[in-house]
Short mmCIF file of C-alpha atoms and ligand atoms in Angstrom, two decimals:
data_model
loop_
_atom_site.label_atom_id
_atom_site.label_comp_id
_atom_site.label_asym_id
_atom_site.label_seq_id
_atom_site.Cartn_x
_atom_site.Cartn_y
_atom_site.Cartn_z
CA MET A 6 122.89 -64.85 -12.40
CA LYS A 7 124.68 -62.54 -13.81
CA THR A 8 124.59 -63.41 -17.44
CA ASP A 9 120.76 -64.10 -17.45
CA ILE A 10 120.31 -60.06 -15.88
CA GLU A 11 122.24 -59.17 -19.12
CA HIS A 12 120.89 -61.31 -21.80
CA TYR A 13 117.65 -62.78 -20.46
CA GLY A 14 114.43 -61.86 -22.74
CA GLU A 15 116.41 -60.25 -25.59
CA ASP A 16 115.53 -61.21 -28.92
CA TYR A 17 118.37 -59.90 -30.87
CA GLN A 18 116.95 -61.34 -34.35
CA ARG A 19 113.54 -59.38 -33.65
CA PHE A 20 115.39 -56.46 -33.14
CA LEU A 21 117.68 -55.85 -36.41
CA GLY A 22 120.44 -57.46 -34.22
CA ALA A 23 120.78 -54.35 -32.09
CA ILE A 24 123.08 -55.12 -28.80
CA ALA A 25 121.00 -52.58 -26.54
CA PRO A 26 117.44 -52.84 -26.58
CA PRO A 27 115.62 -50.66 -28.92
CA ILE A 28 113.35 -47.86 -27.17
CA PHE A 29 109.98 -48.39 -28.65
CA GLU A 30 108.38 -45.10 -27.86
CA ALA A 31 105.36 -45.85 -29.30
CA SER A 32 101.97 -45.21 -27.75
CA ASN A 33 100.17 -47.38 -30.50
CA PHE A 34 100.59 -50.39 -32.52
CA ALA A 35 98.87 -50.99 -36.01
CA PHE A 36 97.00 -53.72 -37.41
CA SER A 37 97.53 -54.89 -40.37
CA SER A 38 93.91 -55.16 -41.26
CA TYR A 39 90.39 -55.72 -40.32
CA GLU A 40 90.42 -59.59 -39.87
CA GLU A 41 94.00 -58.73 -37.70
CA VAL A 42 91.66 -56.47 -34.90
CA GLU A 43 88.83 -59.54 -35.35
CA GLU A 44 91.25 -62.34 -34.43
CA TYR A 45 92.67 -59.84 -31.43
CA GLN A 46 89.35 -58.99 -30.01
CA LYS A 47 89.06 -62.75 -30.14
CA GLY A 48 91.87 -62.79 -28.43
CA GLU A 49 92.82 -65.31 -31.01
CA ILE A 50 96.16 -63.54 -31.05
CA ASP A 51 98.48 -62.19 -28.64
CA LYS A 52 100.02 -58.49 -30.38
CA PHE A 53 101.08 -55.12 -28.96
CA VAL A 54 98.14 -52.03 -29.37
CA TYR A 55 98.52 -49.39 -26.83
CA THR A 56 101.48 -48.69 -24.59
CA ARG A 57 99.10 -48.47 -21.32
CA GLY A 58 98.85 -52.21 -22.00
CA GLY A 59 102.21 -53.77 -23.43
CA ASN A 60 104.99 -52.28 -25.31
CA PRO A 61 108.35 -54.18 -26.36
CA THR A 62 110.77 -52.30 -24.76
CA ILE A 63 108.97 -52.94 -21.31
CA LYS A 64 108.18 -56.76 -21.65
CA ILE A 65 111.71 -57.12 -21.77
CA LEU A 66 112.53 -55.31 -18.66
CA GLU A 67 108.88 -57.34 -17.29
CA ALA A 68 110.39 -60.63 -18.74
CA LYS A 69 114.06 -59.86 -16.82
CA ILE A 70 112.81 -58.81 -13.66
CA ALA A 71 110.23 -61.91 -13.46
CA MET A 72 113.12 -64.24 -14.16
CA LEU A 73 115.22 -62.54 -11.59
CA GLU A 74 112.59 -62.37 -9.04
CA LYS A 75 111.81 -66.36 -9.84
CA GLY A 76 107.88 -65.11 -10.34
CA GLU A 77 105.47 -66.12 -12.75
CA ALA A 78 104.82 -62.69 -14.07
CA CYS A 79 105.85 -59.04 -13.98
CA ARG A 80 104.47 -55.16 -14.69
CA ALA A 81 106.11 -52.34 -14.76
CA PHE A 82 104.70 -49.00 -13.31
CA SER A 83 105.61 -44.97 -13.27
CA SER A 84 106.82 -45.10 -9.70
CA GLY A 85 107.29 -47.71 -6.87
CA MET A 86 104.51 -46.37 -5.01
CA GLY A 87 101.93 -46.71 -8.18
CA ALA A 88 103.57 -50.36 -7.95
CA ILE A 89 102.56 -50.96 -3.95
CA THR A 90 99.47 -49.19 -3.97
CA SER A 91 98.44 -50.96 -7.51
CA SER A 92 99.46 -54.20 -5.84
CA ILE A 93 97.46 -53.85 -2.22
CA LEU A 94 94.04 -52.01 -4.40
CA SER A 95 93.96 -55.28 -6.43
CA LEU A 96 93.93 -57.52 -3.16
CA VAL A 97 91.48 -54.99 -0.82
CA ARG A 98 87.50 -54.61 -0.58
CA SER A 99 85.34 -52.60 1.30
CA GLY A 100 85.55 -54.05 4.90
CA ASP A 101 88.53 -55.84 4.60
CA HIS A 102 91.54 -55.42 6.85
CA ILE A 103 95.42 -54.74 6.57
CA LEU A 104 97.86 -55.90 8.66
CA CYS A 105 101.28 -53.73 8.15
CA LEU A 106 104.52 -54.82 9.48
CA ARG A 107 106.35 -52.07 11.32
CA GLY A 108 108.66 -49.75 9.63
CA VAL A 109 107.43 -49.23 6.41
CA TYR A 110 108.27 -46.44 3.99
CA ASN A 111 106.38 -43.31 4.90
CA PRO A 112 103.87 -43.03 2.10
CA THR A 113 103.06 -46.80 2.02
CA TYR A 114 102.19 -46.44 5.83
CA GLU A 115 99.77 -42.95 4.68
CA PHE A 116 98.31 -45.03 2.25
CA ILE A 117 97.95 -47.75 4.74
CA SER A 118 96.82 -46.35 7.26
CA ASN A 119 94.87 -43.26 6.16
CA TYR A 120 94.00 -43.48 2.41
CA LEU A 121 92.28 -46.47 2.37
CA ASN A 122 90.10 -45.52 4.83
CA ARG A 123 87.83 -43.45 2.53
CA PHE A 124 87.09 -46.91 1.09
CA ASN A 125 86.50 -48.23 4.68
CA VAL A 126 89.57 -51.04 4.55
CA SER A 127 91.45 -50.86 8.05
CA SER A 128 94.91 -51.83 9.28
CA THR A 129 96.67 -52.78 12.25
CA PHE A 130 100.54 -52.38 12.68
CA VAL A 131 102.84 -54.50 14.35
CA ASP A 132 106.16 -55.18 15.64
CA GLY A 133 107.14 -57.94 12.84
CA ARG A 134 109.62 -59.50 15.10
CA ASP A 135 107.20 -60.72 16.96
CA LEU A 136 105.60 -63.40 15.68
CA GLU A 137 102.86 -64.01 18.24
CA ALA A 138 101.85 -60.52 17.89
CA ILE A 139 101.54 -61.47 14.41
CA LYS A 140 99.25 -63.90 14.86
CA SER A 141 97.27 -62.15 17.15
CA ALA A 142 96.52 -59.56 14.82
CA ILE A 143 94.79 -61.17 12.34
CA ARG A 144 90.97 -60.86 11.97
CA PRO A 145 88.46 -62.75 10.08
CA ASN A 146 88.71 -60.04 7.24
CA THR A 147 92.43 -59.63 7.22
CA LYS A 148 93.23 -59.54 3.67
CA LEU A 149 97.19 -59.47 3.60
CA ILE A 150 100.43 -58.87 5.36
CA TYR A 151 102.40 -56.19 4.12
CA LEU A 152 106.23 -55.74 4.93
CA GLU A 153 109.90 -54.18 4.31
CA SER A 154 112.53 -56.60 5.10
CA PRO A 155 115.10 -54.89 5.81
CA ASN A 156 112.97 -52.10 5.89
CA SER A 157 114.79 -48.57 5.07
CA PHE A 158 115.20 -47.09 8.22
CA LEU A 159 116.08 -49.07 11.13
CA PHE A 160 116.75 -51.97 9.09
CA GLU A 161 114.81 -54.54 10.89
CA VAL A 162 114.98 -58.13 9.32
CA PHE A 163 111.43 -60.00 9.61
CA ASP A 164 111.24 -63.88 9.29
CA LEU A 165 109.95 -64.29 5.81
CA ARG A 166 109.11 -67.94 5.85
CA ALA A 167 107.59 -68.17 9.21
CA ILE A 168 105.24 -64.64 8.63
CA ALA A 169 104.51 -66.29 5.01
CA ARG A 170 103.39 -69.59 6.59
CA ILE A 171 101.51 -67.43 8.96
CA ALA A 172 99.47 -66.37 5.81
CA LYS A 173 99.13 -69.00 4.30
CA GLU A 174 97.34 -70.94 7.54
CA ASN A 175 95.17 -68.00 7.87
CA GLY A 176 94.16 -67.52 3.81
CA ILE A 177 96.15 -64.47 3.76
CA TYR A 178 97.56 -62.71 1.36
CA THR A 179 101.74 -61.31 1.86
CA VAL A 180 103.22 -58.01 -0.12
CA ILE A 181 106.73 -57.44 0.16
CA ASP A 182 109.05 -54.31 -0.67
CA ASN A 183 112.38 -55.91 -1.64
CA THR A 184 113.74 -52.41 -2.99
CA TRP A 185 116.62 -52.66 -0.55
CA ALA A 186 117.81 -55.99 -1.00
CA THR A 187 116.81 -56.12 -4.81
CA PRO A 188 116.75 -59.26 -6.43
CA TYR A 189 120.33 -59.86 -6.30
CA PHE A 190 120.62 -60.39 -3.10
CA GLN A 191 117.01 -61.78 -2.01
CA ASN A 192 114.26 -63.55 -3.74
CA PRO A 193 111.14 -63.79 -1.33
CA ILE A 194 108.59 -65.83 -3.73
CA GLU A 195 111.32 -68.63 -2.69
CA TYR A 196 110.29 -68.00 0.58
CA GLY A 197 106.38 -68.25 -0.13
CA ILE A 198 105.37 -64.73 -0.10
CA ASP A 199 103.07 -64.13 -2.63
CA ILE A 200 103.71 -60.60 -4.02
CA VAL A 201 106.98 -58.40 -4.75
CA VAL A 202 106.82 -54.99 -5.35
CA HIS A 203 110.10 -52.27 -5.96
CA SER A 204 111.07 -49.02 -6.33
CA ALA A 205 113.14 -49.70 -9.46
CA SER A 206 114.47 -45.86 -8.93
CA LYS A 207 116.90 -46.88 -6.31
CA TYR A 208 119.60 -49.71 -7.14
CA LEU A 209 117.78 -51.30 -10.47
CA GLY A 210 117.90 -48.29 -12.16
CA GLY A 211 121.12 -47.67 -10.39
CA HIS A 212 122.30 -43.55 -11.56
CA SER A 213 119.89 -41.71 -9.61
CA ASP A 214 118.15 -40.81 -13.28
CA VAL A 215 114.19 -42.72 -12.90
CA VAL A 216 111.82 -43.14 -11.24
CA ALA A 217 110.07 -46.35 -11.61
CA GLY A 218 108.10 -49.19 -9.85
CA LEU A 219 108.01 -52.70 -10.59
CA VAL A 220 105.60 -55.92 -9.30
CA ILE A 221 106.14 -59.52 -9.36
CA THR A 222 103.82 -62.29 -8.64
CA ASN A 223 102.16 -65.18 -10.13
CA ARG A 224 99.91 -65.50 -13.17
CA GLU A 225 96.54 -65.34 -10.88
CA LEU A 226 97.39 -62.74 -8.86
CA MET A 227 98.94 -60.41 -11.84
CA ASN A 228 95.20 -60.84 -13.43
CA GLY A 229 94.33 -58.21 -10.81
CA ILE A 230 97.22 -56.21 -10.92
CA ASN A 231 96.89 -55.62 -14.36
CA ARG A 232 93.38 -54.58 -14.31
CA GLU A 233 94.87 -51.91 -11.52
CA LEU A 234 97.09 -50.69 -13.99
CA HIS A 235 95.26 -50.56 -16.71
CA LEU A 236 92.21 -48.18 -15.06
CA LEU A 237 94.83 -46.25 -12.85
CA GLY A 238 97.32 -45.87 -15.69
CA GLY A 239 100.00 -46.07 -13.85
CA VAL A 240 101.96 -47.44 -16.35
CA ILE A 241 106.00 -47.02 -16.86
CA GLY A 242 107.22 -45.26 -20.22
CA PRO A 243 109.08 -46.51 -22.59
CA PHE A 244 112.12 -44.98 -22.71
CA GLU A 245 112.46 -45.26 -18.21
CA ALA A 246 111.64 -48.78 -18.93
CA TRP A 247 115.00 -48.97 -21.37
CA LEU A 248 116.95 -46.40 -18.72
CA VAL A 249 115.68 -49.52 -16.26
CA LEU A 250 117.20 -52.47 -18.68
CA ARG A 251 120.39 -50.48 -18.85
CA GLY A 252 120.82 -50.16 -15.10
CA LEU A 253 120.21 -53.88 -14.59
CA ARG A 254 123.45 -54.56 -16.88
CA SER A 255 125.58 -53.83 -14.25
CA LEU A 256 123.42 -54.53 -11.07
CA PRO A 257 125.61 -57.67 -9.70
CA ALA A 258 128.92 -55.29 -10.02
CA ARG A 259 126.71 -52.64 -8.94
CA MET A 260 125.28 -54.62 -5.84
CA GLU A 261 128.97 -56.29 -5.24
CA MET A 262 130.48 -52.87 -4.94
CA HIS A 263 127.81 -50.87 -2.84
CA GLN A 264 128.32 -54.15 -0.33
CA SER A 265 132.05 -53.80 0.19
CA ASN A 266 131.91 -50.23 0.77
CA ALA A 267 128.87 -50.39 2.95
CA MET A 268 130.31 -53.05 4.98
CA LYS A 269 133.73 -50.61 5.30
CA ILE A 270 132.01 -48.11 6.25
CA ALA A 271 129.16 -49.65 8.69
CA ARG A 272 132.49 -51.19 10.58
CA PHE A 273 134.59 -48.14 10.87
CA LEU A 274 131.13 -45.89 12.42
CA ASP A 275 130.75 -49.02 14.48
CA GLU A 276 133.93 -48.72 16.34
CA HIS A 277 133.39 -44.63 16.07
CA PRO A 278 133.37 -43.30 20.15
CA ARG A 279 131.03 -40.57 18.78
CA VAL A 280 128.82 -43.04 17.19
CA ILE A 281 125.68 -44.95 19.69
CA LYS A 282 124.51 -47.47 17.43
CA VAL A 283 124.43 -48.48 13.67
CA ASN A 284 122.13 -49.78 11.76
CA TYR A 285 123.06 -52.40 9.35
CA PRO A 286 122.23 -55.99 9.19
CA GLY A 287 125.14 -56.69 7.52
CA LEU A 288 127.16 -56.31 10.52
CA PRO A 289 127.73 -59.54 12.53
CA THR A 290 127.12 -57.97 15.56
CA ASN A 291 123.89 -56.61 14.11
CA PRO A 292 120.60 -58.30 16.52
CA TYR A 293 119.23 -59.08 12.94
CA HIS A 294 122.45 -60.78 10.58
CA GLN A 295 121.88 -64.63 11.79
CA LEU A 296 118.50 -64.05 10.40
CA ALA A 297 119.80 -62.36 7.15
CA VAL A 298 122.05 -64.56 6.15
CA SER A 299 119.45 -67.44 6.44
CA GLN A 300 117.48 -65.22 3.74
CA LEU A 301 119.80 -62.51 1.75
CA ARG A 302 122.56 -63.51 -0.36
CA GLY A 303 124.03 -59.85 0.78
CA PHE A 304 123.89 -56.68 1.75
CA SER A 305 123.21 -53.13 0.09
CA GLY A 306 124.61 -49.97 0.52
CA LEU A 307 121.68 -47.95 2.77
CA MET A 308 122.10 -47.85 6.46
CA SER A 309 121.14 -45.49 9.50
CA PHE A 310 123.27 -44.83 11.93
CA GLU A 311 122.70 -42.66 15.69
CA LEU A 312 125.25 -39.80 16.28
CA ASP A 313 126.33 -39.72 20.35
CA GLY A 314 125.13 -35.68 20.31
CA GLY A 315 122.66 -33.19 19.90
CA GLU A 316 121.07 -30.92 17.40
CA LYS A 317 124.20 -28.90 16.97
CA GLU A 318 126.75 -31.87 16.37
CA LEU A 319 123.82 -33.26 13.80
CA ARG A 320 123.67 -29.90 11.76
CA LYS A 321 127.56 -29.83 11.78
CA PHE A 322 128.13 -33.32 10.86
CA ILE A 323 125.77 -33.23 8.15
CA ASP A 324 127.14 -30.10 6.62
CA SER A 325 130.92 -30.77 6.80
CA LEU A 326 130.75 -33.77 4.66
CA LYS A 327 132.28 -32.78 1.00
CA LEU A 328 131.63 -36.40 -0.59
CA PHE A 329 128.14 -37.00 0.65
CA THR A 330 125.43 -34.90 -0.60
CA ILE A 331 122.32 -34.07 1.69
CA ALA A 332 119.16 -36.18 -0.55
CA VAL A 333 116.88 -38.06 -0.21
CA SER A 334 116.31 -41.12 -2.11
CA TRP A 335 119.54 -43.79 -2.76
CA GLY A 336 120.58 -46.63 -4.48
CA GLY A 337 122.62 -44.83 -7.34
CA TYR A 338 126.29 -44.10 -7.66
CA GLU A 339 126.43 -40.90 -5.23
CA SER A 340 126.90 -41.75 -1.27
CA LEU A 341 124.09 -39.17 0.04
CA VAL A 342 123.01 -38.52 4.05
CA PHE A 343 119.54 -37.87 4.90
CA PRO A 344 118.58 -36.54 8.65
CA GLY A 345 116.42 -39.49 9.41
CA LYS A 346 113.74 -37.54 11.86
CA TYR A 347 112.33 -35.92 7.93
CA GLY A 348 111.92 -39.27 6.31
CA PHE A 349 109.09 -40.46 8.93
CA SER A 350 105.71 -39.20 10.10
CA LYS A 351 106.50 -37.93 13.74
CA ASP A 352 102.88 -39.64 15.24
CA ARG A 353 103.16 -43.18 13.65
CA ALA A 354 101.08 -45.77 14.74
CA ASP A 355 103.53 -48.64 14.04
CA GLY A 356 105.75 -47.43 17.12
CA VAL A 357 108.92 -46.88 15.66
CA ILE A 358 110.82 -44.13 17.02
CA LEU A 359 113.51 -43.00 15.56
CA SER A 360 116.32 -40.98 17.38
CA PRO A 361 117.09 -37.52 16.27
CA GLN A 362 120.17 -37.79 15.92
CA LEU A 363 119.19 -40.68 13.40
CA VAL A 364 121.46 -40.01 10.11
CA ARG A 365 119.93 -42.35 6.94
CA MET A 366 123.15 -43.17 4.58
CA SER A 367 123.12 -44.52 1.04
CA VAL A 368 126.68 -45.40 0.46
CA GLY A 369 127.80 -45.13 -2.76
CA LEU A 370 130.61 -46.73 -5.66
CA GLU A 371 133.20 -43.83 -4.56
CA SER A 372 136.50 -45.19 -3.04
CA ALA A 373 135.51 -46.63 0.09
CA ASP A 374 138.79 -45.30 1.98
CA ASP A 375 137.65 -41.39 0.59
CA LEU A 376 134.32 -42.01 2.03
CA ILE A 377 135.65 -42.85 5.65
CA GLU A 378 137.70 -40.33 5.67
CA ASP A 379 135.19 -37.82 4.70
CA LEU A 380 133.47 -39.55 7.62
CA ASP A 381 136.24 -39.14 10.14
CA ASN A 382 136.72 -35.36 8.88
CA ALA A 383 133.16 -34.75 9.47
CA LEU A 384 132.86 -36.35 13.05
CA LYS A 385 136.10 -34.38 14.02
CA GLU A 386 134.24 -31.50 12.80
CA ALA A 387 131.01 -31.71 14.66
CA PHE A 388 132.37 -32.82 18.03
CA SER A 389 135.44 -29.95 17.93
C1 PLP B 417 111.40 -48.35 0.63
C2 PLP B 417 110.83 -47.53 -0.51
N1 PLP B 417 109.97 -48.29 -1.21
C3 PLP B 417 108.74 -47.62 -1.90
C4 PLP B 417 109.61 -46.40 -2.48
C5 PLP B 417 108.87 -45.66 -3.65
O1 PLP B 417 109.18 -45.58 -4.45
P1 PLP B 417 108.83 -44.44 -5.50
O2 PLP B 417 109.88 -43.62 -5.04
O3 PLP B 417 109.66 -44.98 -7.01
O4 PLP B 417 107.58 -44.29 -5.43
C6 PLP B 417 110.31 -45.94 -1.76
C7 PLP B 417 111.47 -44.21 -2.16
O5 PLP B 417 111.84 -44.09 -1.47
C8 PLP B 417 111.34 -46.41 -1.14
O6 PLP B 417 112.52 -46.13 -0.32
#
């Protein structure tokens, strides 16, 4: 898999032997003759015409990601939200219903629970750990089940094989946000999930310098997604596609190190007397660990934990950290923290209640020993 990430989809001969894929920063591509226009219009030839429809740099990225996610086709978007909303819109019509498993990223929640109401698309939120609850929430007009696994605040893991089976038995599509795991650690299509979406702004880009999204599915469902991309216009720029391509070259090395750093830090926090709970499915003591190892090949670096204190201690802890930067997003080199309560709307209908003392942490690629020392010192400060 490692070598595939680096070389798949790159044709050196086509690009004058360039070892790094070139950035085709062009909006449009010339036809050589009137006849070529005719041939293109009749569908007799395939060529690049306009970057919203396709671009050589973007195509290399799409080929690599389709291969990595074991899907037939991939399209790249200008953001993860572009990928998520276009995927959902490609499947629903007025009068349809969406079943969403709890704990999804807040803007995704907003889109499904509120925004889609204006198009008469309704939704129900269920606890994805309860397969019977999923079955009984399915209605005759349910069109799709949407989920994240692990989800990105509580890191609950859902049974992908069982959920895909339930969906197929009921003629329903499944869409998963696989941003946390990346295709390096999890391939949901192997378990029967229909559409995989990613925010490439996290681990795939990997350097906190690009916002991008990806959708991977079969050719048939991609026809609908292509239409959304063409009409809504959320296309990725060639330079952004190139940044993600550059990130992919080091994805295996980075993910291995995110995992080993995160595991050491999760263990440290788990044993700390001032930490009530660590939400990280990589820990053998985590309630989702067994299910997680049955469907994930590894664990990334995003987790959350609850401090044994109040608002005062939380503030002091976060402000005392020296190596962890206070910022949203995740998946880059730098370790980050953010108060969990600000990432979620207060009155979400999906029943997820976040502790006011929850800290979300993206473990980066710095020395794990230094990060642990920083956490240890900040915990001492907070509770002194
Ligand atoms: C789990 C998850 N999915 C999707 C997104 C949205 O991605 P983007 O910010 O690239 O639109 C995010 C962003 O934070 C996320 O955390």
